[in-house]
Coordinates of C-alpha atoms in Angstrom, one line a residue:
X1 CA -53.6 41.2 60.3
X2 CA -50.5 39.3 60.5
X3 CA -50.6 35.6 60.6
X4 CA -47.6 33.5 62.2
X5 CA -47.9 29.9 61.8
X6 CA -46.1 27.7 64.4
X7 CA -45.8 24.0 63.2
X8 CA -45.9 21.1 66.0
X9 CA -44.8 17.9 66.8
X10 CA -45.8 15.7 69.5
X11 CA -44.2 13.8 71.9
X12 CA -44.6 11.3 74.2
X13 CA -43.4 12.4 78.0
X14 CA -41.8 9.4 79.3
X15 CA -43.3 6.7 81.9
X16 CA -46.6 8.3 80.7
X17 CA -49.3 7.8 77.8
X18 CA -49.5 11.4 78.1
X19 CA -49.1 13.1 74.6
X20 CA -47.6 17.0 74.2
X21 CA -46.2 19.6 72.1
X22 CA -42.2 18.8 71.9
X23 CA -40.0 21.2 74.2
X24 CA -38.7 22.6 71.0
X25 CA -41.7 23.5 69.3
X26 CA -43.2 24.4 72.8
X27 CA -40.5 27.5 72.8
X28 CA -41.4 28.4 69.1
X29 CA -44.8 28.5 70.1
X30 CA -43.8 30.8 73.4
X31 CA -42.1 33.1 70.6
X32 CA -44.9 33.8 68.9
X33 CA -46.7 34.3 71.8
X34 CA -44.8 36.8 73.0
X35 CA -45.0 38.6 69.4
X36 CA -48.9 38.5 69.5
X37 CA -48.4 40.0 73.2
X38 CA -46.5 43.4 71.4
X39 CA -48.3 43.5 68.2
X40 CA -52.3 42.7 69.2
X41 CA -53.4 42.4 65.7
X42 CA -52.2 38.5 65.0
X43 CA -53.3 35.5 64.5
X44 CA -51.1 32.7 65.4
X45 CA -52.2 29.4 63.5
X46 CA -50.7 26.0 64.8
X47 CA -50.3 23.1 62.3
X48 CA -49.6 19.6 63.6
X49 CA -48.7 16.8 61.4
X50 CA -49.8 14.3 63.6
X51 CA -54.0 12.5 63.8
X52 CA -53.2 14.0 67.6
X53 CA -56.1 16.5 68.4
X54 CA -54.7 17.3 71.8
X55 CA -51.6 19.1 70.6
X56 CA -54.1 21.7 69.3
X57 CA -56.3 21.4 72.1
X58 CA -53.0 22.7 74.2
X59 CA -52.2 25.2 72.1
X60 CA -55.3 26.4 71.8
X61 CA -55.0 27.2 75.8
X62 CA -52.1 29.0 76.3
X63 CA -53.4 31.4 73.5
X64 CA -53.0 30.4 69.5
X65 CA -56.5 31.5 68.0
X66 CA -56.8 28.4 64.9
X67 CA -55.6 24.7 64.4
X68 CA -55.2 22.7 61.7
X69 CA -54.6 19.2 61.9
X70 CA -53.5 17.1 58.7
X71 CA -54.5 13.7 59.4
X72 CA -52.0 11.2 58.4
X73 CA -53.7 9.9 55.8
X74 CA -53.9 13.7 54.3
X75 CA -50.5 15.1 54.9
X76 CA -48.1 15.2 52.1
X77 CA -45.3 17.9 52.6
X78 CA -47.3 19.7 49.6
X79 CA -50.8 19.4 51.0
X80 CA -48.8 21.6 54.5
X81 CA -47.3 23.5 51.8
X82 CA -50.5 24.5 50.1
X83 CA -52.1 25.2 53.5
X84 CA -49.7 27.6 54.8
X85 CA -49.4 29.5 51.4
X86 CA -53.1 30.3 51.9
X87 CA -52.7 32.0 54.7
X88 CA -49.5 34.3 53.3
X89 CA -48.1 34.6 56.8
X90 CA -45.8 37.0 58.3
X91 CA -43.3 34.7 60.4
X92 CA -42.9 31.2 59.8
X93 CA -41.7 29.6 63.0
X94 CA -40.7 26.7 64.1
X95 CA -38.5 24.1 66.4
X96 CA -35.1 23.0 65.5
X97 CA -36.4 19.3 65.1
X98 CA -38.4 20.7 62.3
X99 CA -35.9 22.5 60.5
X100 CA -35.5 19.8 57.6
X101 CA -39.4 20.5 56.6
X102 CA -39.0 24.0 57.4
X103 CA -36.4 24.5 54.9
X104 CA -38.5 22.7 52.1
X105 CA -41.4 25.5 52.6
X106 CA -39.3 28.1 53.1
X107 CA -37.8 27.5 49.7
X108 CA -41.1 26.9 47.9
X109 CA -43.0 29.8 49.6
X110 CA -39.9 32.6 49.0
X111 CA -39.3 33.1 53.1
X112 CA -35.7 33.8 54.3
X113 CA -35.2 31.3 56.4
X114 CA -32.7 32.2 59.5
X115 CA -31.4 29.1 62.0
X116 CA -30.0 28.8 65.4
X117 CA -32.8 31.5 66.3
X118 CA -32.4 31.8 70.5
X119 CA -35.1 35.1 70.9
X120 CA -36.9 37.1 68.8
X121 CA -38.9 40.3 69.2
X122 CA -40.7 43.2 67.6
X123 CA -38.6 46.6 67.1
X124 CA -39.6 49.2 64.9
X125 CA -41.7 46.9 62.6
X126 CA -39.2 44.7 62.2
X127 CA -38.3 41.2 63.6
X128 CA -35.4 41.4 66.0
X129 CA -33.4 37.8 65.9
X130 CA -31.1 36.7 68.1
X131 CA -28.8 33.8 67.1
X132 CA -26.0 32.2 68.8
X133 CA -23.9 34.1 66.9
X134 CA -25.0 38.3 66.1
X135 CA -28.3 39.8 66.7
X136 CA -30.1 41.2 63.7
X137 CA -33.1 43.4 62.4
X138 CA -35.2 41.8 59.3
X139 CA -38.2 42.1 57.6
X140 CA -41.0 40.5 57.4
X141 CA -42.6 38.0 55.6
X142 CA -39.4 35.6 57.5
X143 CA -39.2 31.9 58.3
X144 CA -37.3 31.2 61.9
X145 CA -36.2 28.1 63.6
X146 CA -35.7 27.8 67.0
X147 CA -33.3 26.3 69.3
X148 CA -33.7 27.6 72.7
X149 CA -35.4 24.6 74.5
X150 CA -35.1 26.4 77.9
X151 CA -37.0 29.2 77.4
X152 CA -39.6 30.3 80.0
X153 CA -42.9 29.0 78.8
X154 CA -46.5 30.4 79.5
X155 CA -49.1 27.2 81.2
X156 CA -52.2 27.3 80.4
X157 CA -55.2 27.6 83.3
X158 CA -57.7 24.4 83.9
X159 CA -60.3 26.9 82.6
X160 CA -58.3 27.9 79.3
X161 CA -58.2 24.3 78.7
X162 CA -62.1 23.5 79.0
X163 CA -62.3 26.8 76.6
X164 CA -59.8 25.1 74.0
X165 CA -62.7 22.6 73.5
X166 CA -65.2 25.3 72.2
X167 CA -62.6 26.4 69.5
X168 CA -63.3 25.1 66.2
X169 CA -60.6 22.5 64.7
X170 CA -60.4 22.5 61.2
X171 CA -59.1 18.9 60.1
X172 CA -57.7 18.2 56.6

């Protein structure tokens, strides 16, 4: 099975209390939905560095199958580090306002690590990248950042939200 971890980030959306998964990391998330929607047998794990269950709890609802959350008295950049090395994932993925953290893991795990990433798709077992610059066609295990912000995002139902509460939530 390939994994693909997506890494969030909340956000506060203004004149509300209303906590959610940044725009950024919200169209990294999108792209690995969209993988998982060609390729069937994945797993997409989202990790959130914040004490914020409801980022998961979101995620969880528009389709990403585990969480982790590292709560802030448990997150070290090694302790994520650690983490996603158990899982030995396929794509790495994440939003451009992570790209700083992104580039620490990529460099301890091994993973290419490809920026400015607008798109990306499956094409004969390979990942197909689109930057702002070329398009190219790499292999996996890869570590992507995102920048498109205004890509069209899947909502989730009322009902896949009720469901997200009867997924299990493993906290570190």
């Amino acid at each position: 099975m390939n994994e693909y971890i997506v890494i969030l980030k909340n956000s506060i959306e203004k004149d509300s209390d209303y906590t959610s998964i940044n725009k950024f990391d919200r169209a990294s998330l999108e792209m690995a939905l969209s993988i998982k929607d060609q390729l069937k047998d994945t797993n997409i794990i989202a990790l959130s560095r914040s004490n914020d269950e409801l980022l998961i709890r979101e995620a969880y609802s528009i389709g990403v199958d585990q969480g982790i959350l590292f709560k802030d008295e448990s997150y070290t950049k090694e302790t994520l580090i650690e983490k996603i090395k158990e899982f030995e994932p396929s794509i790495l993925i994440t939003g451009k306002d992570n790209l700083e953290i992104q580039e620490d893991i990529s460099k301890k795990l091994n993973l290419p690590l490809i920026n400015n990433v607008e798109n990306i798709n499956i094409k004969d077992n390979k990942l197909e990248v689109k930057c702002e610059t070329n398009n190219e066609l790499l292999n996996f295990p890869i570590s992507v950042n995102i920048i498109n912000k205004d890509i069209k995002i899947r909502y989730s139902s009322i009902g896949e939200i009720f469901k997200s509460y009867d997924k299990d939530l493993l906290v570190i």
